[in-house]
Amino acid sequence: MADFEKLGQFYLGKTCSTELGGTGTDELVLYDARDLTTHAICVGMTGSGKTGLCLSLLEEAAIDGIPAICIDPKGDLGNLMLTFPELRPADFEPWVDAAEATRQGLTTNEYAKKTADLWKRGLAEWGQDGARIRRLQESCEVRIYTPASSAGHPLTVLKSFGAPSPQVMNDPEAFRERIMAAVSGLLALLQIDADPIASREHILLSTILNHFWSAGSAVDMPTLIRSIQAPPFDKVGFLDLESFFPSADRFRLAMQRDNLLASPGFAAWAEGDPLDVASLLYTPEGKPRLAIISIAHLSEQERMFFVTILLNEILTWVRSQPGTSSLRALLYMDEVFGYFPPTANPPSKQPMLTLLKQARAFGLGCVLATQNPVDIDYKGLSNAGTWFLGRLQTERDKQRVLEGLEGAAATTGAAFDRSRMEQILAGLSSRVFVMNNVHEDGPVVFRTRWCLSYLRGPITRHQISTLMAPLKTSSTGTNSRSAFAPPATELAHDDARPVLPPGIPEVFFPIRGRRDGIVYRPSLLAEARVHFVDSKSKTDHWDDVTLVCLAGDSVAADPWEEAEDWDEADLPNLTTEPDAPEAVFRDLPAELTAKRSYSSWTTALKNHLYRNHTLPIWQCPDLRQASAPGETEGAFRAKLRHAAHEERDLQVGKLRARYQSRFNTLTDQIRRAEQKIESEKSQKSQKTLSTAVSVGTSILGALFGRKLGSVSNITRAGSALRNASGIAREAEQVRHAEESLAALLQKQQDL
């Protein structure tokens, strides 16, 4: 395994000199995944290598099993799907720039071969190869979503106005923020610049959503339009409705909304899967996913509308998760310009700021990228724990960055050297970034590694269709409600409304659409509550069940085997009187008019539910985990994956703590060994000097003394010989000390 393949560590590049045009080193830059829970900001001008760094960060997250939602306003993130483990020219050929090949005097095939060779060399220089690309592919699924377009996987937010989760409903502040952001997004789509405090349009729509959501009811677009025309309340605050917002003005607002929904271009918004954060982060099998949400094809108003709704959905999902210090998921926005400005207050700003403040406690890391730091609100800058800073365009940008770094340092109490950082920023070149991480001792200058994905530039909608074609699956289904909505031609019986005996309750399905030519057909409706209790998995759950059985000429003694199971949320608001009194009513089977039939059907219903209504519970004894009621296998596997990450981080932390004392002991031993070497060398030098003086004195005494063999000369010569022998011993001690130091250093390296 390569040195950078470590649990919870993201390989971003290698350190380099802080001087201008600094050269690289072999020291790896490994970023602790948990540091992303305090969020990150990446700033760099065009050509700085910002896109490559951010894609490398997402690649590392994917390899580590961390899912991500990536908002792509420019179309660059689709490059994450261009991964070719074999690195064959044929893999690159459909994606290389044919115009660039022509400019270089090459055919497309030749240019593809040149590009493939470049990618092989680039990966090899950074210790990577095709095997790591394959590992990336196997670790996660990459999928491109295109709201209001079928180029990628379509998404719709028109189904996203359901009542918020209980966690949000029980938090008054979060509930108000959810309403405010949803209404602001809707009005932005209508190109109405509405102040949440002063705008009567904003206040009216907020009151409507508050009315329905407080009752636990979802709001679809037709309901919203009708409620604008005829609100389900008479007063707004202390004013009566007509004084606050006259009916003629409400009608114009409703028509404006209806015209938008009826426009051909807006029809695409009704297609696709509902916006569900858990489904974006994980496949049904529980595999992590990089969900690239491409919004480059949308208008400015549509982008703001969608991003606002998406951020609110993410915020709702975050609040439903248990707290954790490990990284659970990532939210990445490739260009935050216009969505989080310092002075204006667009609809997307409040949910983004709330995420930066609260998401860290739940394991969601936010990474925001921009060309100009002046595009980001100062509160957002101070909430970022990691800064990736590339080449900046203007002196104003540099000063903004320095102010933000000072604010972030002040928030965490970390030291910050402004003059040194200013000097570093002035010397950055392409693909060279400075990482300022509040969790580290100081800034690190590094050169980014080679991306595993092929960076070809922005991906067009046609290219998105090509990339997503293998992932798109055709699905056919039947409308379960078709049995309750017969065609208008089915009007053969001209029967009056039947009369039921007292004690038999009667309800009617509401009419949606035109009211002429309506036929009411009898059905049997059952509502029940099933209680599931299991002490082993700590399950105590009530399940609401609604069954509808269409009655023919007769009703069986046990009709529930053929009944349709309806979700309570999909069940329309039933009425005790028909919406169309002049409609045609079908005859009732005799069994429906006999009260005794309902007792036997109740008994049959209990038996049916006991036999058929189950509650799957997924368990993992090793991690002592059990799924929540209604949790899918994929969601449970995703939870297990995160639980394993938490356990891994815990064990890694224990190992670090366990070996820290040994490392400190070795460091102290190395320091003493170095001091001993210096001491031994000093003693050796003194011995050498003493011996030299003794020998010199002996020679001078012999040359200029009166007697060559005098006693003093002989004594000094003997002393010199003894000192020479001492020098040899001192040299031997120095050598032993150096060997001991080398052994300690090797032991430290091994540790």
PDB file of C-alpha atoms in Angstrom, residues 358-458:
ATOM      1  CA  GLN A 358     -24.726  23.871  12.741  1.00  0.00           C
ATOM      2  CA  ALA A 359     -23.750  21.108  10.301  1.00  0.00           C
ATOM      3  CA  ARG A 360     -20.360  20.426  11.893  1.00  0.00           C
ATOM      4  CA  ALA A 361     -22.028  18.889  14.949  1.00  0.00           C
ATOM      5  CA  PHE A 362     -23.711  16.308  12.711  1.00  0.00           C
ATOM      6  CA  GLY A 363     -20.700  15.359  10.560  1.00  0.00           C
ATOM      7  CA  LEU A 364     -21.511  17.360   7.405  1.00  0.00           C
ATOM      8  CA  GLY A 365     -18.558  19.242   5.969  1.00  0.00           C
ATOM      9  CA  CYS A 366     -19.199  22.222   3.685  1.00  0.00           C
ATOM     10  CA  VAL A 367     -16.605  23.132   1.059  1.00  0.00           C
ATOM     11  CA  LEU A 368     -17.137  26.397  -0.822  1.00  0.00           C
ATOM     12  CA  ALA A 369     -15.049  27.424  -3.824  1.00  0.00           C
ATOM     13  CA  THR A 370     -14.829  30.826  -5.465  1.00  0.00           C
ATOM     14  CA  GLN A 371     -12.540  32.940  -7.613  1.00  0.00           C
ATOM     15  CA  ASN A 372     -12.998  36.042  -5.498  1.00  0.00           C
ATOM     16  CA  PRO A 373     -13.112  35.955  -1.672  1.00  0.00           C
ATOM     17  CA  VAL A 374     -15.120  39.201  -1.670  1.00  0.00           C
ATOM     18  CA  ASP A 375     -18.033  37.058  -2.948  1.00  0.00           C
ATOM     19  CA  ILE A 376     -18.417  35.318   0.430  1.00  0.00           C
ATOM     20  CA  ASP A 377     -20.081  36.748   3.521  1.00  0.00           C
ATOM     21  CA  TYR A 378     -17.649  37.469   6.341  1.00  0.00           C
ATOM     22  CA  LYS A 379     -19.636  35.294   8.766  1.00  0.00           C
ATOM     23  CA  GLY A 380     -19.118  32.395   6.409  1.00  0.00           C
ATOM     24  CA  LEU A 381     -15.402  33.065   6.169  1.00  0.00           C
ATOM     25  CA  SER A 382     -14.993  33.025   9.945  1.00  0.00           C
ATOM     26  CA  ASN A 383     -16.809  29.666  10.176  1.00  0.00           C
ATOM     27  CA  ALA A 384     -14.302  27.898   7.905  1.00  0.00           C
ATOM     28  CA  GLY A 385     -11.599  25.922   9.698  1.00  0.00           C
ATOM     29  CA  THR A 386      -9.526  25.182   6.580  1.00  0.00           C
ATOM     30  CA  TRP A 387      -8.517  27.591   3.829  1.00  0.00           C
ATOM     31  CA  PHE A 388      -7.028  26.481   0.522  1.00  0.00           C
ATOM     32  CA  LEU A 389      -5.550  29.593  -1.066  1.00  0.00           C
ATOM     33  CA  GLY A 390      -4.219  29.748  -4.605  1.00  0.00           C
ATOM     34  CA  ARG A 391      -3.152  32.621  -6.818  1.00  0.00           C
ATOM     35  CA  LEU A 392      -5.328  35.684  -6.237  1.00  0.00           C
ATOM     36  CA  GLN A 393      -6.271  38.229  -8.844  1.00  0.00           C
ATOM     37  CA  THR A 394      -6.214  41.548  -7.014  1.00  0.00           C
ATOM     38  CA  GLU A 395      -4.727  43.136  -3.927  1.00  0.00           C
ATOM     39  CA  ARG A 396      -8.285  43.578  -2.659  1.00  0.00           C
ATOM     40  CA  ASP A 397      -8.795  39.801  -2.808  1.00  0.00           C
ATOM     41  CA  LYS A 398      -5.590  39.259  -0.858  1.00  0.00           C
ATOM     42  CA  GLN A 399      -6.609  41.690   1.885  1.00  0.00           C
ATOM     43  CA  ARG A 400     -10.039  40.064   2.114  1.00  0.00           C
ATOM     44  CA  VAL A 401      -8.402  36.663   2.571  1.00  0.00           C
ATOM     45  CA  LEU A 402      -6.087  37.989   5.281  1.00  0.00           C
ATOM     46  CA  GLU A 403      -9.049  39.517   7.118  1.00  0.00           C
ATOM     47  CA  GLY A 404     -10.940  36.234   6.906  1.00  0.00           C
ATOM     48  CA  LEU A 405      -7.952  34.253   8.177  1.00  0.00           C
ATOM     49  CA  GLU A 406      -7.572  36.616  11.117  1.00  0.00           C
ATOM     50  CA  GLY A 407     -11.256  36.220  11.919  1.00  0.00           C
ATOM     51  CA  ALA A 408     -11.084  32.420  11.729  1.00  0.00           C
ATOM     52  CA  ALA A 409      -7.963  32.392  13.919  1.00  0.00           C
ATOM     53  CA  ALA A 410      -9.637  34.651  16.475  1.00  0.00           C
ATOM     54  CA  THR A 411     -12.686  32.365  16.555  1.00  0.00           C
ATOM     55  CA  THR A 412     -10.586  29.290  17.384  1.00  0.00           C
ATOM     56  CA  GLY A 413      -7.877  31.054  19.404  1.00  0.00           C
ATOM     57  CA  ALA A 414      -5.156  29.978  16.965  1.00  0.00           C
ATOM     58  CA  ALA A 415      -2.078  32.096  16.245  1.00  0.00           C
ATOM     59  CA  PHE A 416      -1.898  33.969  12.940  1.00  0.00           C
ATOM     60  CA  ASP A 417       1.137  35.670  11.382  1.00  0.00           C
ATOM     61  CA  ARG A 418      -0.327  38.167   8.904  1.00  0.00           C
ATOM     62  CA  SER A 419       2.973  39.360   7.412  1.00  0.00           C
ATOM     63  CA  ARG A 420       4.222  35.818   6.796  1.00  0.00           C
ATOM     64  CA  MET A 421       0.934  34.795   5.188  1.00  0.00           C
ATOM     65  CA  GLU A 422       1.013  37.896   2.979  1.00  0.00           C
ATOM     66  CA  GLN A 423       4.521  36.950   1.825  1.00  0.00           C
ATOM     67  CA  ILE A 424       3.437  33.375   1.068  1.00  0.00           C
ATOM     68  CA  LEU A 425       0.397  34.493  -0.938  1.00  0.00           C
ATOM     69  CA  ALA A 426       2.578  36.736  -3.090  1.00  0.00           C
ATOM     70  CA  GLY A 427       4.696  33.774  -4.228  1.00  0.00           C
ATOM     71  CA  LEU A 428       2.076  31.231  -5.276  1.00  0.00           C
ATOM     72  CA  SER A 429       2.173  29.778  -8.780  1.00  0.00           C
ATOM     73  CA  SER A 430      -0.227  27.517 -10.691  1.00  0.00           C
ATOM     74  CA  ARG A 431      -1.230  24.352  -8.770  1.00  0.00           C
ATOM     75  CA  VAL A 432       0.543  25.671  -5.665  1.00  0.00           C
ATOM     76  CA  PHE A 433      -1.715  26.385  -2.685  1.00  0.00           C
ATOM     77  CA  VAL A 434      -1.299  27.362   0.911  1.00  0.00           C
ATOM     78  CA  MET A 435      -3.410  25.362   3.358  1.00  0.00           C
ATOM     79  CA  ASN A 436      -4.252  27.194   6.560  1.00  0.00           C
ATOM     80  CA  ASN A 437      -5.852  24.662   8.905  1.00  0.00           C
ATOM     81  CA  VAL A 438      -6.824  25.733  12.414  1.00  0.00           C
ATOM     82  CA  HIS A 439      -6.244  22.141  13.517  1.00  0.00           C
ATOM     83  CA  GLU A 440      -2.558  22.307  12.494  1.00  0.00           C
ATOM     84  CA  ASP A 441       0.372  24.267  13.936  1.00  0.00           C
ATOM     85  CA  GLY A 442       0.813  26.530  10.915  1.00  0.00           C
ATOM     86  CA  PRO A 443       0.179  27.033   7.204  1.00  0.00           C
ATOM     87  CA  VAL A 444       1.460  24.488   4.674  1.00  0.00           C
ATOM     88  CA  VAL A 445       2.460  25.335   1.106  1.00  0.00           C
ATOM     89  CA  PHE A 446       1.960  22.419  -1.258  1.00  0.00           C
ATOM     90  CA  ARG A 447       1.636  21.454  -4.890  1.00  0.00           C
ATOM     91  CA  THR A 448      -1.574  19.591  -5.752  1.00  0.00           C
ATOM     92  CA  ARG A 449      -1.407  15.981  -6.868  1.00  0.00           C
ATOM     93  CA  TRP A 450      -2.456  14.740 -10.304  1.00  0.00           C
ATOM     94  CA  CYS A 451      -6.202  14.126 -10.565  1.00  0.00           C
ATOM     95  CA  LEU A 452      -7.424  10.580 -11.144  1.00  0.00           C
ATOM     96  CA  SER A 453     -10.233  11.989 -13.299  1.00  0.00           C
ATOM     97  CA  TYR A 454      -9.550  13.384 -16.750  1.00  0.00           C
ATOM     98  CA  LEU A 455      -9.950  17.165 -16.609  1.00  0.00           C
ATOM     99  CA  ARG A 456     -11.341  18.096 -20.002  1.00  0.00           C
ATOM    100  CA  GLY A 457     -13.211  21.242 -18.962  1.00  0.00           C
ATOM    101  CA  PRO A 458     -16.953  21.964 -18.714  1.00  0.00           C
TER     102      PRO A 458
END
